[in-house]
Coordinates of C-alpha atoms in Angstrom, one line a residue:
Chain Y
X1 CA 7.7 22.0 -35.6
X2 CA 9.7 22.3 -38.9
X3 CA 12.7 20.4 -38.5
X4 CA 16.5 22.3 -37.8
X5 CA 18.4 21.0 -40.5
X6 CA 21.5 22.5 -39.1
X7 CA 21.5 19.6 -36.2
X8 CA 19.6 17.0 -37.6
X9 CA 20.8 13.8 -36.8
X10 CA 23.9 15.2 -35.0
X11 CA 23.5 13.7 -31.3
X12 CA 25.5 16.6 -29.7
X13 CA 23.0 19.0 -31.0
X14 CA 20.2 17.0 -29.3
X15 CA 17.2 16.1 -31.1
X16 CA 15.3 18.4 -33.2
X17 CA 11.9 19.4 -33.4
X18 CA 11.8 19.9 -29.3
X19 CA 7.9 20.5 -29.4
X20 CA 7.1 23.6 -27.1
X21 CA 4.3 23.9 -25.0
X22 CA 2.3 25.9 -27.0
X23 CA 3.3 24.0 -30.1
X24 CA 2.1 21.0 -28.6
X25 CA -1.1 22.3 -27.8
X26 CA -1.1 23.8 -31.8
X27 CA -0.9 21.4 -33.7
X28 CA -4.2 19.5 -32.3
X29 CA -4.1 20.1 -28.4
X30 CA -6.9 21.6 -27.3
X31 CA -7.1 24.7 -25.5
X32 CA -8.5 23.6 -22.0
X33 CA -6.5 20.5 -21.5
X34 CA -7.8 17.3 -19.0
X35 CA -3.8 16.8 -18.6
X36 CA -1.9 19.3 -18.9
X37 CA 2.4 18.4 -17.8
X38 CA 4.5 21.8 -18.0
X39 CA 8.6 21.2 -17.4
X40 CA 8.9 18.2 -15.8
X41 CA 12.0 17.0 -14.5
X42 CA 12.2 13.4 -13.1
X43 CA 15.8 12.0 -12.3
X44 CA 16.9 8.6 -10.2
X45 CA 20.1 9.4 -8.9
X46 CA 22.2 10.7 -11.6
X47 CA 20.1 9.2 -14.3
X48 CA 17.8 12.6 -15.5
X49 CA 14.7 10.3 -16.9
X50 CA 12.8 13.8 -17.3
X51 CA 14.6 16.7 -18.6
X52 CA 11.2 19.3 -18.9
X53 CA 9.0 17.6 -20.6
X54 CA 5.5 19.3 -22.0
X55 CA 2.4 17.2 -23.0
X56 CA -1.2 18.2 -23.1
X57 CA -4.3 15.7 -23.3
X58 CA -7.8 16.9 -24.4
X59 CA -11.0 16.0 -22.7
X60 CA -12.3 13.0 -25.0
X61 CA -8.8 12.7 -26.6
X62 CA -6.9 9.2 -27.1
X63 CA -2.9 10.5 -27.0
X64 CA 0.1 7.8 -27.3
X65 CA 3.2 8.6 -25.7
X66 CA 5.9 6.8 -27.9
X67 CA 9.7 6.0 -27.3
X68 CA 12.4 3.8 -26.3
X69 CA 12.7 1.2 -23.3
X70 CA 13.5 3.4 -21.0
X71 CA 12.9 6.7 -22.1
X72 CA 10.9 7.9 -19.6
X73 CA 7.2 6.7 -20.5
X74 CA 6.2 5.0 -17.4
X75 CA 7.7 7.3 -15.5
X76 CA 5.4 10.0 -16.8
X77 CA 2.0 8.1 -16.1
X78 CA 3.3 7.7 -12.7
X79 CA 4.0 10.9 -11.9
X80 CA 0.4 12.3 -13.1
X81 CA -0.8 9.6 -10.6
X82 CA 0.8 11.1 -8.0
X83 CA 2.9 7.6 -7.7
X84 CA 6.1 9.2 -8.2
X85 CA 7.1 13.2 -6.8
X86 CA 8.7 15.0 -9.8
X87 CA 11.5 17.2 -9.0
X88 CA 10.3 20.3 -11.2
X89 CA 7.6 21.2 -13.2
X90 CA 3.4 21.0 -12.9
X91 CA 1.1 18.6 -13.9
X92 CA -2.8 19.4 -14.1
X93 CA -5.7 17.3 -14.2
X94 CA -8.8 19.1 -14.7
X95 CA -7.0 22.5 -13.8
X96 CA -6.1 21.2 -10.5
X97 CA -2.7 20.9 -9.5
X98 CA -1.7 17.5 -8.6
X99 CA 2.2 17.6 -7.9
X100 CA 2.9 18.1 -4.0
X101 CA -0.8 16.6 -3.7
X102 CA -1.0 14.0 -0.6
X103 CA -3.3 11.7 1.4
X104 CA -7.2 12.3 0.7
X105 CA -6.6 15.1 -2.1
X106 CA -5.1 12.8 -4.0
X107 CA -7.5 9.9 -3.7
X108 CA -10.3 11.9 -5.4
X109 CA -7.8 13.3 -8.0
X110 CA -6.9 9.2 -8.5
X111 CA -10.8 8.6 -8.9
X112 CA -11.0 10.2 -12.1
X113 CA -8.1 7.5 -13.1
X114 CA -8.5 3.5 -14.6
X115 CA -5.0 2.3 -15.5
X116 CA -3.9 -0.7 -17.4
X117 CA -1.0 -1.6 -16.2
X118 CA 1.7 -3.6 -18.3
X119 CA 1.4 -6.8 -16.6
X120 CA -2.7 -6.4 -16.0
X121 CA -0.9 -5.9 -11.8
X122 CA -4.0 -8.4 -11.2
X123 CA -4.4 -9.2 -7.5
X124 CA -3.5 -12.8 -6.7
X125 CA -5.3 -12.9 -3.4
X126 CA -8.4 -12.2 -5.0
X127 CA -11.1 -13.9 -7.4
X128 CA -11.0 -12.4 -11.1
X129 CA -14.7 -10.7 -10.4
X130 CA -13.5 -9.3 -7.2
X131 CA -10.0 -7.7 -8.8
X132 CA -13.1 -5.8 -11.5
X133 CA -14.7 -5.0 -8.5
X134 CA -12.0 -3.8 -6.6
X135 CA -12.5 -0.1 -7.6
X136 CA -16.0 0.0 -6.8
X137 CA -15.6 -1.5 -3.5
X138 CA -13.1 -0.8 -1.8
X139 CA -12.6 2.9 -3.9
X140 CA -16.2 3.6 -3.7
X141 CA -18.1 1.9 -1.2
X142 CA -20.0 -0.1 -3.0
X143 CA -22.0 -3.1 -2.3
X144 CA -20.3 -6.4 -3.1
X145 CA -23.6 -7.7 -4.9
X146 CA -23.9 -4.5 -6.9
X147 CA -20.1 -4.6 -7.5
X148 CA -20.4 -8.3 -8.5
X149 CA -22.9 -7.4 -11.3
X150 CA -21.0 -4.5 -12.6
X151 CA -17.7 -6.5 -13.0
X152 CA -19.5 -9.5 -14.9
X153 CA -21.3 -7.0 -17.0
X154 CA -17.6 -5.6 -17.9
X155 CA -15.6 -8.8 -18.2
X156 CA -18.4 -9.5 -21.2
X157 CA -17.7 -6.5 -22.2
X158 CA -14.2 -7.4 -23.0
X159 CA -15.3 -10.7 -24.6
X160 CA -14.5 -12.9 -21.3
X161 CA -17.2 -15.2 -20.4
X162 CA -18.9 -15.2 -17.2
X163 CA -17.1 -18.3 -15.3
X164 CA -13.7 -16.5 -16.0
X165 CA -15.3 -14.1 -13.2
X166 CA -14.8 -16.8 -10.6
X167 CA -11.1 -17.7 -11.8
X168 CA -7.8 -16.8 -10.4
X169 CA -5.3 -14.6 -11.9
X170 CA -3.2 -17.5 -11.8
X171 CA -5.5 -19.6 -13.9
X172 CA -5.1 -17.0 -16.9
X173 CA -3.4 -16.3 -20.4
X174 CA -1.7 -13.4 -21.1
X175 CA -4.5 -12.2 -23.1
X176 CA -7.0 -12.7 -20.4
X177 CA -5.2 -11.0 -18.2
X178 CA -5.4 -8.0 -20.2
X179 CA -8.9 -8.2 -20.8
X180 CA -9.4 -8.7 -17.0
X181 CA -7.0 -6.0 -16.2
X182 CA -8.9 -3.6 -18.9
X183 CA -11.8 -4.6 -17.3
X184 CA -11.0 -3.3 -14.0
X185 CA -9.8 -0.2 -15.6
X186 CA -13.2 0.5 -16.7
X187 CA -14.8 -1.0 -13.9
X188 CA -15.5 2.7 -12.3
X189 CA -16.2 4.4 -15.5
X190 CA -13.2 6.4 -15.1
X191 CA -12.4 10.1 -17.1
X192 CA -8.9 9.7 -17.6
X193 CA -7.7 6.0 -18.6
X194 CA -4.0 4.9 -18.6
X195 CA -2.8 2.0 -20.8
X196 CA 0.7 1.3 -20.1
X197 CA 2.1 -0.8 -22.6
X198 CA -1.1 -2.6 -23.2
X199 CA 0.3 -5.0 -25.9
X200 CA 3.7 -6.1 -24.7
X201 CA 4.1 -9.7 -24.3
X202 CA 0.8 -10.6 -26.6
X203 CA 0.9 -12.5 -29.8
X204 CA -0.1 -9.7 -32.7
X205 CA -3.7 -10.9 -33.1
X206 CA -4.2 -10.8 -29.2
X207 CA -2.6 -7.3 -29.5
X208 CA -4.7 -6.4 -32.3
X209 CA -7.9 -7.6 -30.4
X210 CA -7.1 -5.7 -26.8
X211 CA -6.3 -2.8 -29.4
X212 CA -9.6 -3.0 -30.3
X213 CA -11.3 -4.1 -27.2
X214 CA -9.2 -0.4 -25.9
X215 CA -10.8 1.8 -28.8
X216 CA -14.1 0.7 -27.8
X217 CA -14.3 1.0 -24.4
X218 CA -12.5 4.5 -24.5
X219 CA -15.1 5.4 -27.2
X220 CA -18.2 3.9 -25.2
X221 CA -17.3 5.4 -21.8
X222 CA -16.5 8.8 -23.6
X223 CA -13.2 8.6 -21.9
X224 CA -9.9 10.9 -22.1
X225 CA -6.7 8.2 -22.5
X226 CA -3.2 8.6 -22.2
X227 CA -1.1 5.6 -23.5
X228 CA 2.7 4.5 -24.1
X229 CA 4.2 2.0 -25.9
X230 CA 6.3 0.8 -28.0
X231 CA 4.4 -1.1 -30.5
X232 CA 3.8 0.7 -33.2
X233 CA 1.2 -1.0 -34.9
X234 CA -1.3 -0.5 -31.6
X235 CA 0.0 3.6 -31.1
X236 CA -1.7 3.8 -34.7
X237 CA -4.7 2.1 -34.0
X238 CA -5.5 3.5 -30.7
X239 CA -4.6 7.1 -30.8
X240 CA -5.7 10.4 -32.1
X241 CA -2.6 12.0 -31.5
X242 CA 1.2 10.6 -30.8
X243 CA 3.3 12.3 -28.7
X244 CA 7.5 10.7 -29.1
X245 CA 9.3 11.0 -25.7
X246 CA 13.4 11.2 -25.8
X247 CA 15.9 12.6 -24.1
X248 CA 13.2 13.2 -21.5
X249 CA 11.1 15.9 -23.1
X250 CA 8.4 15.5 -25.8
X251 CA 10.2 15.9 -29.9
X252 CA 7.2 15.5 -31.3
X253 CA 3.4 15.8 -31.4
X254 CA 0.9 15.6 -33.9
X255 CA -1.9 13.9 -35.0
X256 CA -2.2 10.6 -36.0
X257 CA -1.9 10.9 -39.7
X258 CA 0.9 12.8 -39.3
X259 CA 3.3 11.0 -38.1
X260 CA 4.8 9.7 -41.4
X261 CA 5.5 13.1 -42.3
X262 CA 7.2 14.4 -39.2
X263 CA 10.1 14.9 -40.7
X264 CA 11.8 14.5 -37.9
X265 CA 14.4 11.8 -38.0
X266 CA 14.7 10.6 -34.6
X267 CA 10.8 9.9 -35.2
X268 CA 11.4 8.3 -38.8
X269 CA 13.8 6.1 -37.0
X270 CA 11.5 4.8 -34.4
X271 CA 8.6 4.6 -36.0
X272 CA 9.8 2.4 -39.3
X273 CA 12.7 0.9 -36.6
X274 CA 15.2 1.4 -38.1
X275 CA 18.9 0.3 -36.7
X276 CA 20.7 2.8 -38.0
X277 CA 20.0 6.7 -37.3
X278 CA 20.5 9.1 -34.8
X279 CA 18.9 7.0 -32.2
X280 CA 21.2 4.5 -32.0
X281 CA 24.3 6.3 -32.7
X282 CA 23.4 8.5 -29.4
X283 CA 22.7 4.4 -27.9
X284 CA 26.4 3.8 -29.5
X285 CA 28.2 7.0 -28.5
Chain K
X1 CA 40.5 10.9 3.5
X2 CA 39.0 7.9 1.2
X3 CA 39.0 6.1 5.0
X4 CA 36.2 8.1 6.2
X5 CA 33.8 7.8 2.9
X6 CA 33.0 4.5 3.8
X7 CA 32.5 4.9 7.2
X8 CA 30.5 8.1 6.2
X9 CA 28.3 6.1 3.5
X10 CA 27.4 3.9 6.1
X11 CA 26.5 5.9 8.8
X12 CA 24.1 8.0 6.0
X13 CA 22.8 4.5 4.7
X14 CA 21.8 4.4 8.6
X15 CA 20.6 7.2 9.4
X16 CA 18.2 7.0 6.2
X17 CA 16.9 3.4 7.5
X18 CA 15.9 4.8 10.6
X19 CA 14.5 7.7 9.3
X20 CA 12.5 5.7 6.3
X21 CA 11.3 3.1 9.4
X22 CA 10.4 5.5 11.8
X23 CA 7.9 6.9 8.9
X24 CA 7.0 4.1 8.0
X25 CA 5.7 3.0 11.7
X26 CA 4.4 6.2 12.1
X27 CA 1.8 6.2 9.1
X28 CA 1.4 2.5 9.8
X29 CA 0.6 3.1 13.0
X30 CA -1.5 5.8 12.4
X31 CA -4.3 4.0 9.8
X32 CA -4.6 1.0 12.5
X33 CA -6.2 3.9 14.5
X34 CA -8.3 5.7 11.1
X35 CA -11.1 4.1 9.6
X36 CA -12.1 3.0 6.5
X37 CA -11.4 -0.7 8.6
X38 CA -11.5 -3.8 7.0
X39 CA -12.7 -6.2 9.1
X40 CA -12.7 -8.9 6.8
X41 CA -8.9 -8.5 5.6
X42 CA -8.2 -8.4 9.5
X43 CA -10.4 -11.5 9.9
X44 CA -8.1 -13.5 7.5
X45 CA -4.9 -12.3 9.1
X46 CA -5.7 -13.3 12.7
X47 CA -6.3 -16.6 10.8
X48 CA -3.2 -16.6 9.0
X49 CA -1.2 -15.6 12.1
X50 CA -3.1 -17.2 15.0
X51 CA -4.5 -20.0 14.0
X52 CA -2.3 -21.5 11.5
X53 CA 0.5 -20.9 13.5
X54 CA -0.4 -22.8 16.3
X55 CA 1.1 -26.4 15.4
X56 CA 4.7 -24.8 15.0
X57 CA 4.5 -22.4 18.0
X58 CA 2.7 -25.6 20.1
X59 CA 5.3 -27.9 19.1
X60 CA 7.8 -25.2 20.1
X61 CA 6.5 -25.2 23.5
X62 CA 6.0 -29.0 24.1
X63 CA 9.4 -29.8 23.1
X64 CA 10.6 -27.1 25.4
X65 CA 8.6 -27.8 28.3
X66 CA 10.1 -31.3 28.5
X67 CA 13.2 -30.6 28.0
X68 CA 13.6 -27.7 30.5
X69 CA 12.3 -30.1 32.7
X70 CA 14.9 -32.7 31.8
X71 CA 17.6 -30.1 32.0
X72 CA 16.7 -28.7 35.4
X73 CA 16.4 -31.9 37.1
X74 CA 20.0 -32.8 35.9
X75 CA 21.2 -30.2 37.4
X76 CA 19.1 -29.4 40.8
X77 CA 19.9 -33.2 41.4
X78 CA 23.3 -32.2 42.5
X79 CA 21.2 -30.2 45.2
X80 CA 18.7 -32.3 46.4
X81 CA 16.7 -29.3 44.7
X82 CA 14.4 -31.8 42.2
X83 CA 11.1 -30.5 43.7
X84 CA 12.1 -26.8 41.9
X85 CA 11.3 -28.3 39.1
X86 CA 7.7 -27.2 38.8
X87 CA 8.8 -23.7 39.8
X88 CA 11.6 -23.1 37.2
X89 CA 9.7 -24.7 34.5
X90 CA 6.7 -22.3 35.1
X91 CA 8.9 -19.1 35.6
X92 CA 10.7 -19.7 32.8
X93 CA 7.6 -20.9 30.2
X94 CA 6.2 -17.7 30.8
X95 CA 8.4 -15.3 31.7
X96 CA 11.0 -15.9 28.7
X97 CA 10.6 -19.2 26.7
X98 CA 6.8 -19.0 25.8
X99 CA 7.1 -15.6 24.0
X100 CA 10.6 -15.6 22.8
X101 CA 10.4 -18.5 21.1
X102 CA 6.3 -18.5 20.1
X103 CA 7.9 -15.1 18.8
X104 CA 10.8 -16.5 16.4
X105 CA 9.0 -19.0 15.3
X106 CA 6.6 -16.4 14.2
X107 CA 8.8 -14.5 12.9
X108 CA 10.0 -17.4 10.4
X109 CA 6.9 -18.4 9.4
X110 CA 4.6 -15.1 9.0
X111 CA 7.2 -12.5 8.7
X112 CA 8.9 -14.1 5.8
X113 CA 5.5 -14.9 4.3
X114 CA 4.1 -11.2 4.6
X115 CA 7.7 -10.1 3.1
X116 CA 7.1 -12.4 0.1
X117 CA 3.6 -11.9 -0.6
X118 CA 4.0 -8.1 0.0
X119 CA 7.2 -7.8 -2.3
X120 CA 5.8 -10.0 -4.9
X121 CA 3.2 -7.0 -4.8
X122 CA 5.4 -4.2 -5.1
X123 CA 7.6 -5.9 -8.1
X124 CA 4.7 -6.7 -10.1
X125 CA 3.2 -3.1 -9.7
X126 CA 0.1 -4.6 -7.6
X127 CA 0.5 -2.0 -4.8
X128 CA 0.2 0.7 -7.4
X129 CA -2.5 -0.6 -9.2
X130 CA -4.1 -0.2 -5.4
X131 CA -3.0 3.3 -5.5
X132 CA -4.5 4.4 -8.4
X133 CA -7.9 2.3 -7.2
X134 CA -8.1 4.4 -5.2
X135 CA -7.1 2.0 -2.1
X136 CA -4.1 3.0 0.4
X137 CA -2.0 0.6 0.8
X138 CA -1.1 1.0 4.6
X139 CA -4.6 0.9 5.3
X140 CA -5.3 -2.3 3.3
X141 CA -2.1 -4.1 3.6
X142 CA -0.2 -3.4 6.3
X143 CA -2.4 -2.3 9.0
X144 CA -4.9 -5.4 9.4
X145 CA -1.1 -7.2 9.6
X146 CA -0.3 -5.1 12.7
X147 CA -3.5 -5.5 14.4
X148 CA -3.5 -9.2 13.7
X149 CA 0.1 -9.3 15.0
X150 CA -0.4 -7.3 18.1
X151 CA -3.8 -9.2 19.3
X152 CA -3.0 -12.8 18.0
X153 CA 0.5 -13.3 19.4
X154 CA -0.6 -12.4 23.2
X155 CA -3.3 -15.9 22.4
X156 CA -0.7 -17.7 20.8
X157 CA 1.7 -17.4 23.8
X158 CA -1.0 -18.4 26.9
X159 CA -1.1 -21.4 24.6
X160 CA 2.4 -21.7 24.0
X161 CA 2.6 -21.4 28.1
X162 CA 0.2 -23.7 28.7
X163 CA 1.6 -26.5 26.4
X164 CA 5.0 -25.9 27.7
X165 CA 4.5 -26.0 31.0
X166 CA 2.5 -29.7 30.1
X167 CA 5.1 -30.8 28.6
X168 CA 7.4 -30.1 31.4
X169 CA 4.5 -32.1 33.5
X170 CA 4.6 -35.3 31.0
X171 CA 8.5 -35.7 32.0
X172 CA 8.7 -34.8 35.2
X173 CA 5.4 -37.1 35.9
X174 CA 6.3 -40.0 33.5
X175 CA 10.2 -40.1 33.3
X176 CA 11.4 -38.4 36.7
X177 CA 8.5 -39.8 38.6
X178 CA 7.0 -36.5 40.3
X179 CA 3.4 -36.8 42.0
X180 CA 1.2 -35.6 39.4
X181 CA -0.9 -33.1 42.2
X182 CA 2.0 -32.3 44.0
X183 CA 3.3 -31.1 40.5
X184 CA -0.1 -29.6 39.8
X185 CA -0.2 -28.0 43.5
X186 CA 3.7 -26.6 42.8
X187 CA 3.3 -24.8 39.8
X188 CA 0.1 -23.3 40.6
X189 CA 1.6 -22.0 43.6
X190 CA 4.3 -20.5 42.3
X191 CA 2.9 -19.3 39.5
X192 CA 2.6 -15.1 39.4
X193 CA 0.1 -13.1 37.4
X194 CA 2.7 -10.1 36.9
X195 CA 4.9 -13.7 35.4
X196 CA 2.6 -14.3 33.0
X197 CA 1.6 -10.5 31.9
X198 CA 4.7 -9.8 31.0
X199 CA 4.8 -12.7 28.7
X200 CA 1.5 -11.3 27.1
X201 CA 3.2 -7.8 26.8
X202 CA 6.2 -9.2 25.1
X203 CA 4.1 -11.0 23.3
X204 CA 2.4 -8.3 21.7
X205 CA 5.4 -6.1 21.4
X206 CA 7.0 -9.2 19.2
X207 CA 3.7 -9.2 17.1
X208 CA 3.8 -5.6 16.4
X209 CA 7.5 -6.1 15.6
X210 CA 7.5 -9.3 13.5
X211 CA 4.5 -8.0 11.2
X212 CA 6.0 -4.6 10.9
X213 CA 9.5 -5.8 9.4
X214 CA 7.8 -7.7 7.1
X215 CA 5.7 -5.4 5.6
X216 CA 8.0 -2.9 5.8
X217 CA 10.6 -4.7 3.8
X218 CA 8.2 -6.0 1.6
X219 CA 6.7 -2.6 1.2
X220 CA 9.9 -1.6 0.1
X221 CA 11.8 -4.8 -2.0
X222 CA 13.3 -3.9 -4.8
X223 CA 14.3 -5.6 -8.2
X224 CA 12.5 -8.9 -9.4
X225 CA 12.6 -12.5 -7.5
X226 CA 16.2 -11.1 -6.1
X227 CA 14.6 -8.6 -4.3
X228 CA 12.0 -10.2 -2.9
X229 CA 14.0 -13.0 -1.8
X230 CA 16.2 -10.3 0.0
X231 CA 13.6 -8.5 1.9
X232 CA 12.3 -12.2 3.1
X233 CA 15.3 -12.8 4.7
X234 CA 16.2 -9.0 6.0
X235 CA 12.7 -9.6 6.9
X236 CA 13.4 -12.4 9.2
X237 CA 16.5 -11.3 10.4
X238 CA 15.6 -7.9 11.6
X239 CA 12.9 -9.3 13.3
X240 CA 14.5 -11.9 15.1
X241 CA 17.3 -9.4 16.3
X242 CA 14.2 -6.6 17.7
X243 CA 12.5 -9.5 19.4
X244 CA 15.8 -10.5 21.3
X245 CA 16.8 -7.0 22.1
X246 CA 13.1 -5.6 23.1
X247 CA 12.7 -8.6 25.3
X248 CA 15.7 -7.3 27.3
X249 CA 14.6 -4.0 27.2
X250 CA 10.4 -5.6 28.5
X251 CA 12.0 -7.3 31.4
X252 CA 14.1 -4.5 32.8
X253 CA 10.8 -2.6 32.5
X254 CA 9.1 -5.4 34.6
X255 CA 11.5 -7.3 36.9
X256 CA 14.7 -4.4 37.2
X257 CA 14.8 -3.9 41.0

C-alpha cells in the first residue's frame, strides 16, 4: 500500500496504491469476510463502471465506500444485492456465492440485507408504520398487529414520535424520511445493512444526527454495514474502515484513522476536496 | 452500406422489445398462477379498475347507444328498414362497441395511471427497495394488476352493454317514437349468447392487455419525470393499438365462416 512515486499523480499511469485483495484484507480486513467482492467488472454500454474491483467487509464491521459522483458506488451495493448482474468477478455473502443467484435463492440471501436507500425509496401507497413493517410482513410473514408494534417500537427508536407512524411519506421532511427509511432498514434486524448515501440532501446537523442515529443502531443490532458516500464528515463518523472507489476498482483501504496518512494523492484530494490534483486533471483531460 | 445500419438498428431495437415483452408476460404470467397471493392488493385493484371506472366506461356506452341508434335509423329510413334498429344496436353494443370502447377508455384511464404510478416507483428506487425487502415485484405489483384487469373488464363490459343498448332504447323510444315492448321484444329476440361471450372474451383479452403495457412500461421507464411521462404515453399507445388489432384477430376466431 506504499504509494508508487514513479506515477503519482500522472493520470496515464492510473492511480496508485491499487489495493490488492489480500492487501485489502491486511490492513484490517478480517480473515473470514461477511462480504467478500473479488474482480468485479460492471460496464453500461461502453461506459466500464467496474474495472475489477476487490473489497472485503468483516462480520460486525462498519466499512465506507468513498468516491466521486459516479464512480461506481451504488453500482456496487447493487450488485451484492443481486439488483444488478456483474459481468465478471464474485461476490460472497457469508461464503455463499451470490452472482448468477435467481428467484427464491436470492430472497433468503436478500433477508440478511436492510438498505437505506438515498432517497429513504419510501412507499407512497402506504402509511409510514406499514413501509417499517413492510419487511416483516410481506418478507416474513408476519402478523400485521405484531408488525405494527415492531415498526412503532423502531420509529422511536430513531427519535420519531409515535403519530409520525400513521403519516404519509408525503407528509414528511427530508430528515424524517431518513429516520423512517433507517427505520425500515432495521425493521428485520438485518446482518448486513446498506446506507447509500445516507446524508445527501440533509442540512449538516440533520446529517450529523442520522450519522448518529446509523452508529447506534448498527452498534445495537450488532450489525455488519457497508456504506457510500460522499460526505466526508459522515464516512468518518460512521465507519471503522474506508474503502476509496476510482477508476472502478478499490485505491485504497484502511482504517479509519488512517486515512489522513494514505499517502495516496487521489485520496488526499478527495478527502480534504481539493480542486486541483490528479482527480480533476483525469475530470479535465 | 451506412443505408442498412439504420434499418439494421431498428430491426435489433425490435427484436429486443419482443424478446424483453415476451419475458416479461411470461414471468408475469407465471406469479398470477404462484402463491404468496395478495388478496388485499388485488382487492384494491379490482376497485381501482372496476369500480372507479365505471362512470367513464358507462358514459361511453350511453352516449354510444343513442347515437348508434340515431345513426342507424338515418340510414335504414331510406329502406323502410327502421324496425332493425333494435337488432343492429344490440349486435353491435356487444359484439364490437361495448368492449372496444369500455377497453380504450380503459386503457386511458388505468393504463396510463399504472404506468405513472409504477415508473414513479422504478425512478425513485421504490421497486428496489421491494427487492431487497425481500418482496418480488411481479408478484406484488404487477400480478394483482393482471388479475384485476382480466376479471374486472369482462363486468365492466355487460355493464357497458347494458347501458348502451339503454341508451339506444331512450332514442329510439323518445325521439324516433318506437313502441317501448316492441323494442324490448326485438332486441331480446335477436339478441345471441355466443354475441355477447365474445364481448366478454375480448373483454378480458383487452384487460389482460391494457394492465400488462402499463406495468410493463412502467416496470421498465427510464430517466426522471421524462421517463415516466414517456412510458405513460407508450403505455397508452401500445395498448390502444393491441386492443384494435386482437379484436380483429377475437372475431375471426368467433364469427370467420
Amino acid at each position: 500500500m506504499t504509494p508508487g512515486p514513479s506515477n503519482e499523480g500522472d493520470p496515464n499511469e492510473g492511480p496508485p496504491n491499487q489495493a490488492s485483495p489480500a492487501e485489502s484484507a491486511s490492513r484490517g480486513g478480517p480473515q473470514s469476510p461477511k462480504i467478500r467482492i473479488r474482480d468485479l467488472y460492471k460496464s453500461f454500454g461502453t461506459k466500464h463502471v467496474l474495472s475489477g474491483m476487490d473489497l472485503d467487509v468483516g462480520a460486525g464491521e462498519s466499512v465506507v465506500v468513498i468516491g466521486g459522483s459516479g464512480s461506481g458506488k451504488s453500482v456496487t451495493l447493487k450488485c451484492v444485492l443481486g439488483l444488478l448482474q456483474p459481468e465478471e468477478g464474485s461476490i460472497q455473502v457469508d461464503g455463499e456465492e451470490v452472482v448468477g443467484l435467481g428467484g427464491e435463492s436470492l430472497e433468503l440471501v436478500r433477508r440478511k440485507f436492510g438498505m437505506l436507500f438515498q432517497n429513504a425509496a419510501l412507499f407512497d401507497s402506504l402509511t409510514v408504520w406499514q413501509n417499517v413493517a413492510f419487511g416483516l410482513i410481506q418478507g416474513q410473514g408476519m402478523a400485521r398487529r405484531q408488525a405494527r408494534e415492531i415498526a412503532f417500537d423502531r420509529l422511536t427508536a430513531v427519535g420519531l414520535e409515535a403519530e409520525v407512524g400513521n403519516m404519509w411519506p408525503a407528509e414528511l421532511s427530508g430528515g424524517m424520511r431518513k429516520r423512517v427509511g433507517l427505520a425500515r432498514a432495521i425493521a428485520t434486524s438485518p446482518d448486513i445493512i446498506f446506507f447509500d448515501e445516507p446524508t445527501t440532501g440533509l442540512d449538516p446537523i440533520m446529517g450529523d444526527v442520522i450519522d448518529e442515529l446509523i452508529v447506534k443502531c448498527v452498534r445495537e443490532l450488532g450489525a455488519t454495514a457497508l456504506s457510500i458516500t460522499h460526505d466526508m464528515a459522515s464516512a468518518r463518523k460512521i465507519s471503522d474502515r474506508i474503502a476509496m472507489l476510482y477508476d472502478g476498482r478499490i485505491i485504497w483501504a484502511g482504517p479509519t484513522a488512517e486515512i489522513d496518512r494514505s499517502n495516496n494523492p487521489y485520496v488526499d484530494q478527495f478527502i480534504h476536496g481539493r480542486a486541483e490534483g490528479p482527480i480533476a486533471s483525469m475530470v479535465n483531460a | 452500406m451506412p443505408i442498412l445500419q439504420p434499418i439494421g438498428r431498428t430491426v435489433l431495437a425490435f427484436l429486443e422489445t419482443v424478446g424483453r415483452l415476451s419475458l416479461f408476460t411470461a414471468i408475469s404470467t407465471s406469479h398470477c398462477m404462484r402463491p404468496p397471493f395478495y388478496p388485499r392488493l388485488l382487492l384494491r385493484q379490482m376497485v381501482e379498475i372496476g369500480y372507479y371506472s365505471l362512470p367513464v366506461v358507462g358514459l361511453t356506452a350511453i352516449f354510444t347507444g343513442m347515437v348508434l341508434a340515431l345513426q342507424s335509423y338515418t340510414g335504414f329510413a331510406r329502406f323502410s328498414a327502421e324496425s332493425a334498429i333494435p337488432n343492429v344496436v344490440i349486435v353491435s353494443i356487444t359484439r364490437e362497441l361495448g368492449p372496444v370502447l369500455a377497453g380504450l377508455m380503459v386503457a386511458g384511464r388505468v393504463g396510463a395511471s399504472m404506468a405513472a404510478e409504477i415508473g414513479t416507483m422504478r425512478v425513485t428506487e421504490q421497486i428496489d427497495a421491494l427487492d431487497t425487502l425481500a418482496t418480488n415485484p411481479f408478484k406484488y405489483l404487477v400480478a394483482p394488476r393482471l388479475l384485476a384487469g382480466v376479471t374486472m373488464l369482462p363486468i365492466l363490459v355487460l355493464t357497458a352493454d347494458i347501458i348502451g343498448v339503454f341508451g339506444g332504447y331512450l332514442v329510439s323510444i323518445f325521439k324516433l317514437g318506437f313502441n317501448p315492448s316492441l323494442y324490448i321484444k326485438n332486441t331480446w329476440d335477436f339478441m345471441e349468447a355466443l354475441d355477447v361471450i365474445s364481448g366478454l372474451v375480448k373483454a378480458s383479452v383487452f384487460g389482460f392487455l391494457i394492465t400488462l403495457m402499463g406495468c410493463y412500461h412502467g416496470y421498465n421507464s427510464k430517466g426522471g419525470a421524462q421517463g415516466v411521462g414517456t412510458a405513460t404515453t407508450n403505455a397508452v399507445v401500445s395498448a390502444s393499438v393491441l386492443i384494435l388489432s386482437s379484436n380483429y384477430l377475437i372475431t375471426e376466431l368467433f364469427f370467420a365462416r
